[in-house]
Amino acid sequence: MLSFIFAFDESEIKMMGYTHSLSAAATWLALVHHGVVPITDHPTIFVTTLACAGAGMLPDIDHRNGTIARSIPPLSGWICAVVQRLSGGHRQGTHSFIGVGIFWALALSSPHYLWWGVPWLSIILVAYAGGLALRTFGAPGGWLGAVAVASFTYYSSQPIEFFPLVIGVGSSVHILGDALTRRGVNLLWPLTIKAPISSIFWKKSGNMALPILGASGSRREQFLAVALMLYIVWVFISLSGFFEW
Ligand SMILES: [Zn+2]
């Protein structure tokens, strides 16, 4: 499982995909641990963490050759191409304050979209995110996993409102992660305020960054990925009641 972290010949996008998923999952678990998201039953914690890992890749729906574009061809490729065009290109609209607002609006409003009493939008969002995470980590079963996540979400005794929160959390963590890389993001989209003097924090392209991770796929990012994975494993072991924390 660790092989991907040390696979230096991986493409930049793929490497970032793993880190985005791990950081989203770790953030979700931290929120659950501290009671911000009041989920207590273990299966729901597991499923929502998985879905949050997938949601951690959602802002890259603006990339017509990325993981999301290849997820359910040809439909996903068409959607990504449209989003890429509407959002001004990669790391623009979907990686901005407006993008964060849209992801959160989707997360918070989806439980209210009902069809015969079924919160279909929440179920689709959570199931897609869960399936995306399973594909990212190379789990067997493909999209069958997404069907399992969908039925779990539908039949869970936990309030449906908790589930789509993963969309808001995962996408926000993604944008923060990209902002920590050298390329940065255009947080103010659709405004593009070009830096009068280009620096690592504010570029002529208008992108802003706090590049403590360096370039995408850097050693620092790989270190972070390992640390996040250890944290996730530690929390799951703790939750199993193996030791007190
Ligand atoms: Zn991104």
PDB file of C-alpha atoms and ligand atoms in Angstrom:
ATOM      1  CA  MET A   1       0.000   0.000   0.000  1.00  0.00           C
ATOM      2  CA  LEU A   2       2.920   2.313   0.703  1.00  0.00           C
ATOM      3  CA  SER A   3       4.290   1.828  -2.783  1.00  0.00           C
ATOM      4  CA  PHE A   4       2.385   4.789  -4.210  1.00  0.00           C
ATOM      5  CA  ILE A   5       4.025   7.165  -1.780  1.00  0.00           C
ATOM      6  CA  PHE A   6       7.486   6.227  -2.898  1.00  0.00           C
ATOM      7  CA  ALA A   7       6.635   5.885  -6.582  1.00  0.00           C
ATOM      8  CA  PHE A   8       8.601   8.891  -7.760  1.00  0.00           C
ATOM      9  CA  ASP A   9       7.713   8.307 -11.380  1.00  0.00           C
ATOM     10  CA  GLU A  10       4.002   8.782 -10.721  1.00  0.00           C
ATOM     11  CA  SER A  11       2.377  11.681 -12.503  1.00  0.00           C
ATOM     12  CA  GLU A  12       1.932  14.891 -10.556  1.00  0.00           C
ATOM     13  CA  ILE A  13      -1.857  14.705 -10.682  1.00  0.00           C
ATOM     14  CA  LYS A  14      -1.971  11.138  -9.398  1.00  0.00           C
ATOM     15  CA  MET A  15       0.355  11.851  -6.517  1.00  0.00           C
ATOM     16  CA  MET A  16      -1.706  14.827  -5.484  1.00  0.00           C
ATOM     17  CA  GLY A  17      -4.856  12.756  -5.721  1.00  0.00           C
ATOM     18  CA  TYR A  18      -3.623  10.396  -3.010  1.00  0.00           C
ATOM     19  CA  THR A  19      -2.549  13.253  -0.770  1.00  0.00           C
ATOM     20  CA  HIS A  20      -5.839  15.072  -1.260  1.00  0.00           C
ATOM     21  CA  SER A  21      -7.772  11.944  -0.306  1.00  0.00           C
ATOM     22  CA  LEU A  22      -5.624  11.229   2.745  1.00  0.00           C
ATOM     23  CA  SER A  23      -5.790  14.829   4.001  1.00  0.00           C
ATOM     24  CA  ALA A  24      -9.568  14.950   3.558  1.00  0.00           C
ATOM     25  CA  ALA A  25     -10.015  11.622   5.369  1.00  0.00           C
ATOM     26  CA  ALA A  26      -7.717  12.709   8.215  1.00  0.00           C
ATOM     27  CA  THR A  27      -9.557  16.022   8.606  1.00  0.00           C
ATOM     28  CA  TRP A  28     -12.920  14.255   8.710  1.00  0.00           C
ATOM     29  CA  LEU A  29     -11.685  11.853  11.376  1.00  0.00           C
ATOM     30  CA  ALA A  30     -10.328  14.775  13.419  1.00  0.00           C
ATOM     31  CA  LEU A  31     -13.737  16.502  13.211  1.00  0.00           C
ATOM     32  CA  VAL A  32     -15.469  13.300  14.331  1.00  0.00           C
ATOM     33  CA  HIS A  33     -12.935  12.751  17.101  1.00  0.00           C
ATOM     34  CA  HIS A  34     -13.492  16.235  18.509  1.00  0.00           C
ATOM     35  CA  GLY A  35     -17.265  15.952  18.275  1.00  0.00           C
ATOM     36  CA  VAL A  36     -17.671  18.656  15.610  1.00  0.00           C
ATOM     37  CA  VAL A  37     -19.435  16.039  13.519  1.00  0.00           C
ATOM     38  CA  PRO A  38     -21.405  14.042  16.094  1.00  0.00           C
ATOM     39  CA  ILE A  39     -21.162  10.582  14.585  1.00  0.00           C
ATOM     40  CA  THR A  40     -20.485   7.808  17.055  1.00  0.00           C
ATOM     41  CA  ASP A  41     -21.217   4.500  15.362  1.00  0.00           C
ATOM     42  CA  HIS A  42     -18.192   2.883  13.791  1.00  0.00           C
ATOM     43  CA  PRO A  43     -19.633   1.782  10.428  1.00  0.00           C
ATOM     44  CA  THR A  44     -20.836   5.335   9.717  1.00  0.00           C
ATOM     45  CA  ILE A  45     -17.456   6.767  10.708  1.00  0.00           C
ATOM     46  CA  PHE A  46     -15.778   4.344   8.304  1.00  0.00           C
ATOM     47  CA  VAL A  47     -18.126   4.985   5.377  1.00  0.00           C
ATOM     48  CA  THR A  48     -18.132   8.769   5.770  1.00  0.00           C
ATOM     49  CA  THR A  49     -14.338   8.809   6.072  1.00  0.00           C
ATOM     50  CA  LEU A  50     -14.118   6.846   2.835  1.00  0.00           C
ATOM     51  CA  ALA A  51     -16.548   9.237   1.140  1.00  0.00           C
ATOM     52  CA  CYS A  52     -14.624  12.256   2.450  1.00  0.00           C
ATOM     53  CA  ALA A  53     -11.433  10.780   0.984  1.00  0.00           C
ATOM     54  CA  GLY A  54     -13.153  10.769  -2.404  1.00  0.00           C
ATOM     55  CA  ALA A  55     -14.662  14.213  -1.902  1.00  0.00           C
ATOM     56  CA  GLY A  56     -11.114  15.414  -1.343  1.00  0.00           C
ATOM     57  CA  MET A  57     -10.631  15.110  -5.099  1.00  0.00           C
ATOM     58  CA  LEU A  58     -13.822  16.841  -6.236  1.00  0.00           C
ATOM     59  CA  PRO A  59     -12.421  20.319  -7.046  1.00  0.00           C
ATOM     60  CA  ASP A  60     -10.345  18.651  -9.776  1.00  0.00           C
ATOM     61  CA  ILE A  61     -13.591  18.191 -11.677  1.00  0.00           C
ATOM     62  CA  ASP A  62     -12.153  21.138 -13.620  1.00  0.00           C
ATOM     63  CA  HIS A  63      -9.490  18.866 -15.201  1.00  0.00           C
ATOM     64  CA  ARG A  64     -10.581  17.108 -18.384  1.00  0.00           C
ATOM     65  CA  ASN A  65      -7.769  14.522 -18.150  1.00  0.00           C
ATOM     66  CA  GLY A  66      -7.844  13.966 -14.391  1.00  0.00           C
ATOM     67  CA  THR A  67      -9.056  11.079 -12.232  1.00  0.00           C
ATOM     68  CA  ILE A  68     -12.625  12.366 -12.090  1.00  0.00           C
ATOM     69  CA  ALA A  69     -12.786  12.783 -15.873  1.00  0.00           C
ATOM     70  CA  ARG A  70     -11.800   9.126 -16.270  1.00  0.00           C
ATOM     71  CA  SER A  71     -14.111   7.873 -13.503  1.00  0.00           C
ATOM     72  CA  ILE A  72     -17.318   7.108 -15.460  1.00  0.00           C
ATOM     73  CA  PRO A  73     -16.472   7.532 -19.158  1.00  0.00           C
ATOM     74  CA  PRO A  74     -17.631   9.078 -21.339  1.00  0.00           C
ATOM     75  CA  LEU A  75     -20.100  11.013 -19.128  1.00  0.00           C
ATOM     76  CA  SER A  76     -17.525  12.133 -16.551  1.00  0.00           C
ATOM     77  CA  GLY A  77     -15.202  13.372 -19.300  1.00  0.00           C
ATOM     78  CA  TRP A  78     -17.979  15.511 -20.789  1.00  0.00           C
ATOM     79  CA  ILE A  79     -18.907  16.950 -17.376  1.00  0.00           C
ATOM     80  CA  CYS A  80     -15.278  17.789 -16.602  1.00  0.00           C
ATOM     81  CA  ALA A  81     -14.826  19.464 -19.980  1.00  0.00           C
ATOM     82  CA  VAL A  82     -17.897  21.648 -19.364  1.00  0.00           C
ATOM     83  CA  VAL A  83     -16.808  22.512 -15.796  1.00  0.00           C
ATOM     84  CA  GLN A  84     -13.276  23.284 -17.003  1.00  0.00           C
ATOM     85  CA  ARG A  85     -14.682  25.724 -19.532  1.00  0.00           C
ATOM     86  CA  LEU A  86     -17.194  27.353 -17.179  1.00  0.00           C
ATOM     87  CA  SER A  87     -14.751  27.675 -14.295  1.00  0.00           C
ATOM     88  CA  GLY A  88     -11.960  29.276 -16.281  1.00  0.00           C
ATOM     89  CA  GLY A  89      -9.611  26.256 -16.366  1.00  0.00           C
ATOM     90  CA  HIS A  90      -7.759  24.111 -13.860  1.00  0.00           C
ATOM     91  CA  ARG A  91      -7.310  25.566 -10.345  1.00  0.00           C
ATOM     92  CA  GLN A  92      -9.557  28.530 -11.075  1.00  0.00           C
ATOM     93  CA  GLY A  93     -13.298  28.566 -10.273  1.00  0.00           C
ATOM     94  CA  THR A  94     -13.560  25.240  -8.464  1.00  0.00           C
ATOM     95  CA  HIS A  95     -10.505  26.173  -6.365  1.00  0.00           C
ATOM     96  CA  SER A  96     -11.785  29.608  -5.290  1.00  0.00           C
ATOM     97  CA  PHE A  97     -13.922  31.047  -2.488  1.00  0.00           C
ATOM     98  CA  ILE A  98     -16.872  30.798  -4.851  1.00  0.00           C
ATOM     99  CA  GLY A  99     -16.013  27.157  -5.502  1.00  0.00           C
ATOM    100  CA  VAL A 100     -15.907  26.453  -1.749  1.00  0.00           C
ATOM    101  CA  GLY A 101     -19.306  28.163  -1.416  1.00  0.00           C
ATOM    102  CA  ILE A 102     -20.817  26.007  -4.151  1.00  0.00           C
ATOM    103  CA  PHE A 103     -19.480  22.767  -2.663  1.00  0.00           C
ATOM    104  CA  TRP A 104     -20.846  23.712   0.770  1.00  0.00           C
ATOM    105  CA  ALA A 105     -24.179  24.806  -0.694  1.00  0.00           C
ATOM    106  CA  LEU A 106     -24.400  21.422  -2.393  1.00  0.00           C
ATOM    107  CA  ALA A 107     -23.471  19.641   0.842  1.00  0.00           C
ATOM    108  CA  LEU A 108     -25.965  21.497   3.010  1.00  0.00           C
ATOM    109  CA  SER A 109     -28.869  21.607   0.576  1.00  0.00           C
ATOM    110  CA  SER A 110     -28.701  18.081  -0.837  1.00  0.00           C
ATOM    111  CA  PRO A 111     -30.671  16.406   2.013  1.00  0.00           C
ATOM    112  CA  HIS A 112     -33.626  18.613   1.079  1.00  0.00           C
ATOM    113  CA  TYR A 113     -33.852  17.295  -2.471  1.00  0.00           C
ATOM    114  CA  LEU A 114     -36.292  14.432  -2.112  1.00  0.00           C
ATOM    115  CA  TRP A 115     -37.883  12.094  -4.604  1.00  0.00           C
ATOM    116  CA  TRP A 116     -40.602   9.949  -3.071  1.00  0.00           C
ATOM    117  CA  GLY A 117     -39.029  10.755   0.279  1.00  0.00           C
ATOM    118  CA  VAL A 118     -35.576   9.551  -0.815  1.00  0.00           C
ATOM    119  CA  PRO A 119     -32.721  12.100  -0.452  1.00  0.00           C
ATOM    120  CA  TRP A 120     -31.390  11.123  -3.855  1.00  0.00           C
ATOM    121  CA  LEU A 121     -28.845  13.916  -4.289  1.00  0.00           C
ATOM    122  CA  SER A 122     -27.169  13.225  -0.935  1.00  0.00           C
ATOM    123  CA  ILE A 123     -27.029   9.516  -1.700  1.00  0.00           C
ATOM    124  CA  ILE A 124     -25.565  10.066  -5.177  1.00  0.00           C
ATOM    125  CA  LEU A 125     -22.946  12.533  -3.935  1.00  0.00           C
ATOM    126  CA  VAL A 126     -21.806  10.352  -1.038  1.00  0.00           C
ATOM    127  CA  ALA A 127     -21.858   7.159  -3.120  1.00  0.00           C
ATOM    128  CA  TYR A 128     -19.880   8.751  -5.954  1.00  0.00           C
ATOM    129  CA  ALA A 129     -17.320  10.143  -3.498  1.00  0.00           C
ATOM    130  CA  GLY A 130     -16.990   6.756  -1.802  1.00  0.00           C
ATOM    131  CA  GLY A 131     -16.571   4.995  -5.133  1.00  0.00           C
ATOM    132  CA  LEU A 132     -13.977   7.520  -6.227  1.00  0.00           C
ATOM    133  CA  ALA A 133     -11.950   6.863  -3.083  1.00  0.00           C
ATOM    134  CA  LEU A 134     -12.117   3.101  -3.625  1.00  0.00           C
ATOM    135  CA  ARG A 135     -10.888   3.540  -7.192  1.00  0.00           C
ATOM    136  CA  THR A 136      -8.124   5.906  -6.093  1.00  0.00           C
ATOM    137  CA  PHE A 137      -6.797   3.379  -3.620  1.00  0.00           C
ATOM    138  CA  GLY A 138      -7.161   0.513  -6.087  1.00  0.00           C
ATOM    139  CA  ALA A 139      -9.751  -1.390  -4.047  1.00  0.00           C
ATOM    140  CA  PRO A 140     -11.322  -4.368  -5.822  1.00  0.00           C
ATOM    141  CA  GLY A 141     -14.951  -4.195  -6.849  1.00  0.00           C
ATOM    142  CA  GLY A 142     -14.899  -0.860  -8.633  1.00  0.00           C
ATOM    143  CA  TRP A 143     -18.210   0.948  -8.583  1.00  0.00           C
ATOM    144  CA  LEU A 144     -19.907  -1.924  -6.716  1.00  0.00           C
ATOM    145  CA  GLY A 145     -18.376  -0.231  -3.678  1.00  0.00           C
ATOM    146  CA  ALA A 146     -20.271   2.941  -4.546  1.00  0.00           C
ATOM    147  CA  VAL A 147     -23.528   0.961  -4.629  1.00  0.00           C
ATOM    148  CA  ALA A 148     -22.701  -0.401  -1.172  1.00  0.00           C
ATOM    149  CA  VAL A 149     -22.009   3.142   0.091  1.00  0.00           C
ATOM    150  CA  ALA A 150     -25.319   4.309  -1.409  1.00  0.00           C
ATOM    151  CA  SER A 151     -27.346   1.596   0.323  1.00  0.00           C
ATOM    152  CA  PHE A 152     -25.509   2.185   3.603  1.00  0.00           C
ATOM    153  CA  THR A 153     -26.297   5.910   3.398  1.00  0.00           C
ATOM    154  CA  TYR A 154     -29.961   5.194   2.690  1.00  0.00           C
ATOM    155  CA  TYR A 155     -30.476   2.631   5.427  1.00  0.00           C
ATOM    156  CA  SER A 156     -28.278   4.221   8.115  1.00  0.00           C
ATOM    157  CA  SER A 157     -29.938   5.251  11.361  1.00  0.00           C
ATOM    158  CA  GLN A 158     -27.710   8.351  11.465  1.00  0.00           C
ATOM    159  CA  PRO A 159     -29.283  11.620  10.218  1.00  0.00           C
ATOM    160  CA  ILE A 160     -28.844  11.997   6.465  1.00  0.00           C
ATOM    161  CA  GLU A 161     -27.557  15.561   7.037  1.00  0.00           C
ATOM    162  CA  PHE A 162     -24.241  14.192   8.336  1.00  0.00           C
ATOM    163  CA  PHE A 163     -23.358  12.319   5.175  1.00  0.00           C
ATOM    164  CA  PRO A 164     -23.093  15.056   2.518  1.00  0.00           C
ATOM    165  CA  LEU A 165     -20.993  17.178   4.889  1.00  0.00           C
ATOM    166  CA  VAL A 166     -18.099  15.117   3.542  1.00  0.00           C
ATOM    167  CA  ILE A 167     -18.500  17.015   0.245  1.00  0.00           C
ATOM    168  CA  GLY A 168     -17.942  20.386   1.931  1.00  0.00           C
ATOM    169  CA  VAL A 169     -15.096  19.187   4.154  1.00  0.00           C
ATOM    170  CA  GLY A 170     -13.272  17.185   1.462  1.00  0.00           C
ATOM    171  CA  SER A 171     -13.411  19.901  -1.191  1.00  0.00           C
ATOM    172  CA  SER A 172     -12.306  22.621   1.245  1.00  0.00           C
ATOM    173  CA  VAL A 173      -9.320  20.557   2.347  1.00  0.00           C
ATOM    174  CA  HIS A 174      -8.440  19.960  -1.310  1.00  0.00           C
ATOM    175  CA  ILE A 175      -8.313  23.691  -2.069  1.00  0.00           C
ATOM    176  CA  LEU A 176      -6.220  24.323   1.030  1.00  0.00           C
ATOM    177  CA  GLY A 177      -3.854  21.547  -0.076  1.00  0.00           C
ATOM    178  CA  ASP A 178      -3.403  23.017  -3.551  1.00  0.00           C
ATOM    179  CA  ALA A 179      -2.796  26.441  -1.997  1.00  0.00           C
ATOM    180  CA  LEU A 180       0.122  24.907  -0.083  1.00  0.00           C
ATOM    181  CA  THR A 181       1.864  23.896  -3.321  1.00  0.00           C
ATOM    182  CA  ARG A 182       4.036  26.097  -5.484  1.00  0.00           C
ATOM    183  CA  ARG A 183       1.472  26.587  -8.232  1.00  0.00           C
ATOM    184  CA  GLY A 184      -1.172  27.891  -5.819  1.00  0.00           C
ATOM    185  CA  VAL A 185      -4.806  28.668  -6.626  1.00  0.00           C
ATOM    186  CA  ASN A 186      -6.802  31.670  -7.772  1.00  0.00           C
ATOM    187  CA  LEU A 187      -8.924  32.132  -4.659  1.00  0.00           C
ATOM    188  CA  LEU A 188     -10.559  35.313  -5.928  1.00  0.00           C
ATOM    189  CA  TRP A 189     -11.889  33.850  -9.198  1.00  0.00           C
ATOM    190  CA  PRO A 190     -13.583  35.183 -11.337  1.00  0.00           C
ATOM    191  CA  LEU A 191     -11.344  38.112 -10.450  1.00  0.00           C
ATOM    192  CA  THR A 192      -7.758  37.676 -11.500  1.00  0.00           C
ATOM    193  CA  ILE A 193      -5.593  40.174  -9.685  1.00  0.00           C
ATOM    194  CA  LYS A 194      -2.108  39.871 -11.094  1.00  0.00           C
ATOM    195  CA  ALA A 195       0.790  40.506  -8.762  1.00  0.00           C
ATOM    196  CA  PRO A 196       2.722  43.655  -9.719  1.00  0.00           C
ATOM    197  CA  ILE A 197       5.887  41.772  -8.765  1.00  0.00           C
ATOM    198  CA  SER A 198       5.737  37.997  -9.031  1.00  0.00           C
ATOM    199  CA  SER A 199       6.666  36.109  -5.851  1.00  0.00           C
ATOM    200  CA  ILE A 200       6.188  32.601  -4.471  1.00  0.00           C
ATOM    201  CA  PHE A 201       3.107  33.868  -2.590  1.00  0.00           C
ATOM    202  CA  TRP A 202       1.403  35.874  -5.319  1.00  0.00           C
ATOM    203  CA  LYS A 203       2.086  35.331  -8.979  1.00  0.00           C
ATOM    204  CA  LYS A 204       1.686  37.181 -12.225  1.00  0.00           C
ATOM    205  CA  SER A 205      -1.045  34.646 -13.101  1.00  0.00           C
ATOM    206  CA  GLY A 206      -3.059  35.876 -10.102  1.00  0.00           C
ATOM    207  CA  ASN A 207      -2.584  32.569  -8.265  1.00  0.00           C
ATOM    208  CA  MET A 208      -1.859  32.744  -4.547  1.00  0.00           C
ATOM    209  CA  ALA A 209       0.111  30.186  -2.553  1.00  0.00           C
ATOM    210  CA  LEU A 210       1.684  29.410   0.783  1.00  0.00           C
ATOM    211  CA  PRO A 211       4.020  26.855  -0.787  1.00  0.00           C
ATOM    212  CA  ILE A 212       5.210  24.964   2.274  1.00  0.00           C
ATOM    213  CA  LEU A 213       4.768  21.678   0.379  1.00  0.00           C
ATOM    214  CA  GLY A 214       6.866  22.785  -2.597  1.00  0.00           C
ATOM    215  CA  ALA A 215       5.924  21.384  -6.005  1.00  0.00           C
ATOM    216  CA  SER A 216       3.142  18.815  -6.383  1.00  0.00           C
ATOM    217  CA  GLY A 217       4.577  15.373  -5.657  1.00  0.00           C
ATOM    218  CA  SER A 218       7.556  16.740  -3.703  1.00  0.00           C
ATOM    219  CA  ARG A 219       9.330  14.836  -0.927  1.00  0.00           C
ATOM    220  CA  ARG A 220       7.582  17.067   1.582  1.00  0.00           C
ATOM    221  CA  GLU A 221       4.212  16.097   0.156  1.00  0.00           C
ATOM    222  CA  GLN A 222       5.180  12.420   0.325  1.00  0.00           C
ATOM    223  CA  PHE A 223       6.176  12.866   3.955  1.00  0.00           C
ATOM    224  CA  LEU A 224       2.831  14.507   4.666  1.00  0.00           C
ATOM    225  CA  ALA A 225       1.025  11.617   2.966  1.00  0.00           C
ATOM    226  CA  VAL A 226       2.800   9.098   5.205  1.00  0.00           C
ATOM    227  CA  ALA A 227       2.033  11.141   8.329  1.00  0.00           C
ATOM    228  CA  LEU A 228      -1.632  11.440   7.357  1.00  0.00           C
ATOM    229  CA  MET A 229      -1.903   7.741   6.712  1.00  0.00           C
ATOM    230  CA  LEU A 230      -0.347   6.937  10.095  1.00  0.00           C
ATOM    231  CA  TYR A 231      -2.813   9.312  11.761  1.00  0.00           C
ATOM    232  CA  ILE A 232      -5.754   7.657   9.995  1.00  0.00           C
ATOM    233  CA  VAL A 233      -4.582   4.185  10.996  1.00  0.00           C
ATOM    234  CA  TRP A 234      -4.017   5.352  14.565  1.00  0.00           C
ATOM    235  CA  VAL A 235      -7.528   6.807  14.847  1.00  0.00           C
ATOM    236  CA  PHE A 236      -9.125   3.650  13.455  1.00  0.00           C
ATOM    237  CA  ILE A 237      -7.159   1.467  15.853  1.00  0.00           C
ATOM    238  CA  SER A 238      -8.196   3.766  18.690  1.00  0.00           C
ATOM    239  CA  LEU A 239     -11.833   3.606  17.647  1.00  0.00           C
ATOM    240  CA  SER A 240     -11.691  -0.157  17.668  1.00  0.00           C
ATOM    241  CA  GLY A 241     -11.128   0.156  21.409  1.00  0.00           C
ATOM    242  CA  PHE A 242      -7.643  -1.314  21.272  1.00  0.00           C
ATOM    243  CA  PHE A 243      -6.308   1.418  23.546  1.00  0.00           C
ATOM    244  CA  GLU A 244      -7.620   4.567  25.171  1.00  0.00           C
ATOM    245  CA  TRP A 245      -6.999   7.990  23.595  1.00  0.00           C
TER     246      TRP A 245
HETATM  247 ZN    ZN B   1      -6.870  20.714  -7.318  1.00  0.00          ZN
END
